[in-house]
Short mmCIF file of C-alpha atoms in Angstrom, two decimals:
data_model
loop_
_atom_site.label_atom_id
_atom_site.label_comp_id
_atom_site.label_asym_id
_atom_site.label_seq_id
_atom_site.Cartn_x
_atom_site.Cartn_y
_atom_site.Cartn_z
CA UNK A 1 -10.85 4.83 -7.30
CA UNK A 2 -10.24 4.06 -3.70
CA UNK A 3 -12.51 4.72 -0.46
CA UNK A 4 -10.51 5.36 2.89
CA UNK A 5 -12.38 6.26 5.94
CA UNK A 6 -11.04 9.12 8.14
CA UNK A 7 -11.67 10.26 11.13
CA UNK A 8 -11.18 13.73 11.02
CA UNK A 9 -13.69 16.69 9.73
CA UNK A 10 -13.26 17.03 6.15
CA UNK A 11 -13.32 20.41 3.67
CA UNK A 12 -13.24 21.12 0.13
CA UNK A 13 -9.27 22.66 -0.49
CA UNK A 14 -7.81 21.14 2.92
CA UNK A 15 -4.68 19.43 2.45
CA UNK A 16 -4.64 16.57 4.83
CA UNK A 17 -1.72 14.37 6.65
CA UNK A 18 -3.59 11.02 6.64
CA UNK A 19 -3.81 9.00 9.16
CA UNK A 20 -1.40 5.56 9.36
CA UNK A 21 -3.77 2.85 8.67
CA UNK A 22 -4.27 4.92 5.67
CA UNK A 23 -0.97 5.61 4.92
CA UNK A 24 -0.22 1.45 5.10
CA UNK A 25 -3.15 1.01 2.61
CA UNK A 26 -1.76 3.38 0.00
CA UNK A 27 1.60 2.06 0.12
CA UNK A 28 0.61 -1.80 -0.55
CA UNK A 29 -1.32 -0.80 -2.91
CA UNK A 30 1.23 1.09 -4.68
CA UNK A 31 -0.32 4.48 -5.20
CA UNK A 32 1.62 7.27 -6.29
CA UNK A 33 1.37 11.52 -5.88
CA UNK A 34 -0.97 12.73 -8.44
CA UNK A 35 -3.17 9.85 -8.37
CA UNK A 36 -7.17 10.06 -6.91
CA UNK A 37 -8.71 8.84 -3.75
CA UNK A 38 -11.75 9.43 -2.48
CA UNK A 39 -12.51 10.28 1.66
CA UNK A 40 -15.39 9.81 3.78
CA UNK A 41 -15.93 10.51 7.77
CA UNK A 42 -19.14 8.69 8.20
CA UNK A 43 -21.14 11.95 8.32
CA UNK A 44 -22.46 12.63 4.62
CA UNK A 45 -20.95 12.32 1.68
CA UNK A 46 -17.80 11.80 -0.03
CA UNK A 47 -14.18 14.18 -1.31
CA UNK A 48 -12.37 13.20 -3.94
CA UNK A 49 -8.76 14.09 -3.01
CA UNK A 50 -5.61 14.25 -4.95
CA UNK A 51 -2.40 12.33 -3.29
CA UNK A 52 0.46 14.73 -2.83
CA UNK A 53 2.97 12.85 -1.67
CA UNK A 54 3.65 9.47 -0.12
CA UNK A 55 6.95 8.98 2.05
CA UNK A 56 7.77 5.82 4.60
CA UNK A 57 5.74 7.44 7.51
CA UNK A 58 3.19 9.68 5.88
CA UNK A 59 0.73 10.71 3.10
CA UNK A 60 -0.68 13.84 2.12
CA UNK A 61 -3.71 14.46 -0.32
CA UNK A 62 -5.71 17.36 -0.76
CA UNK A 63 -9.34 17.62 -1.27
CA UNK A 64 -10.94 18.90 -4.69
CA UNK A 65 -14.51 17.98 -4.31
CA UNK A 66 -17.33 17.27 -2.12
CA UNK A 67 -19.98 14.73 -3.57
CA UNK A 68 -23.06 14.58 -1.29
CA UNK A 69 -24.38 11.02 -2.03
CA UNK A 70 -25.13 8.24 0.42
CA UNK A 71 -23.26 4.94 -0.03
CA UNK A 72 -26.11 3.22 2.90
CA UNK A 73 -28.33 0.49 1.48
CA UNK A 74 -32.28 1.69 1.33
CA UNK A 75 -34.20 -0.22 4.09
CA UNK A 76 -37.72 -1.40 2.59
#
């Protein structure tokens, strides 16, 4: 599955108009509607979303579930 970064506040059954960086990355790589992503902001955790739909100047996904795990390395 794919990890975008976004910007925005995030919530469990929020359909979301990504942003256009993110829209470029999901059309090289050739993802289509009904296929999984997952979202982070940077402030805890991770949503899995659901891609919508994909058109030339936009992508939608909605968000199914919130996972709260931390992707930082442990400092020792």
């Amino acid at each position: 599955m794919f990890r975008f970064y976004v910007e925005e506040a995030l919530a469990v059954g929020e359909v979301l108009i990504l942003p256009d960086r993110v829209t470029k990355h999901i059309q090289v790589l050739r993802l289509a509607a009904d296929e999984k992503i997952v979202l982070f902001n940077g402030t805890g955790g991770e949503y899995n979303a659901r891609l919508l739909n994909i058109t030339r100047r936009e992508a939608r996904c909605e968000l199914e579930v919130f996972n709260d795990i931390s992707r930082e390395p442990q400092l020792t």
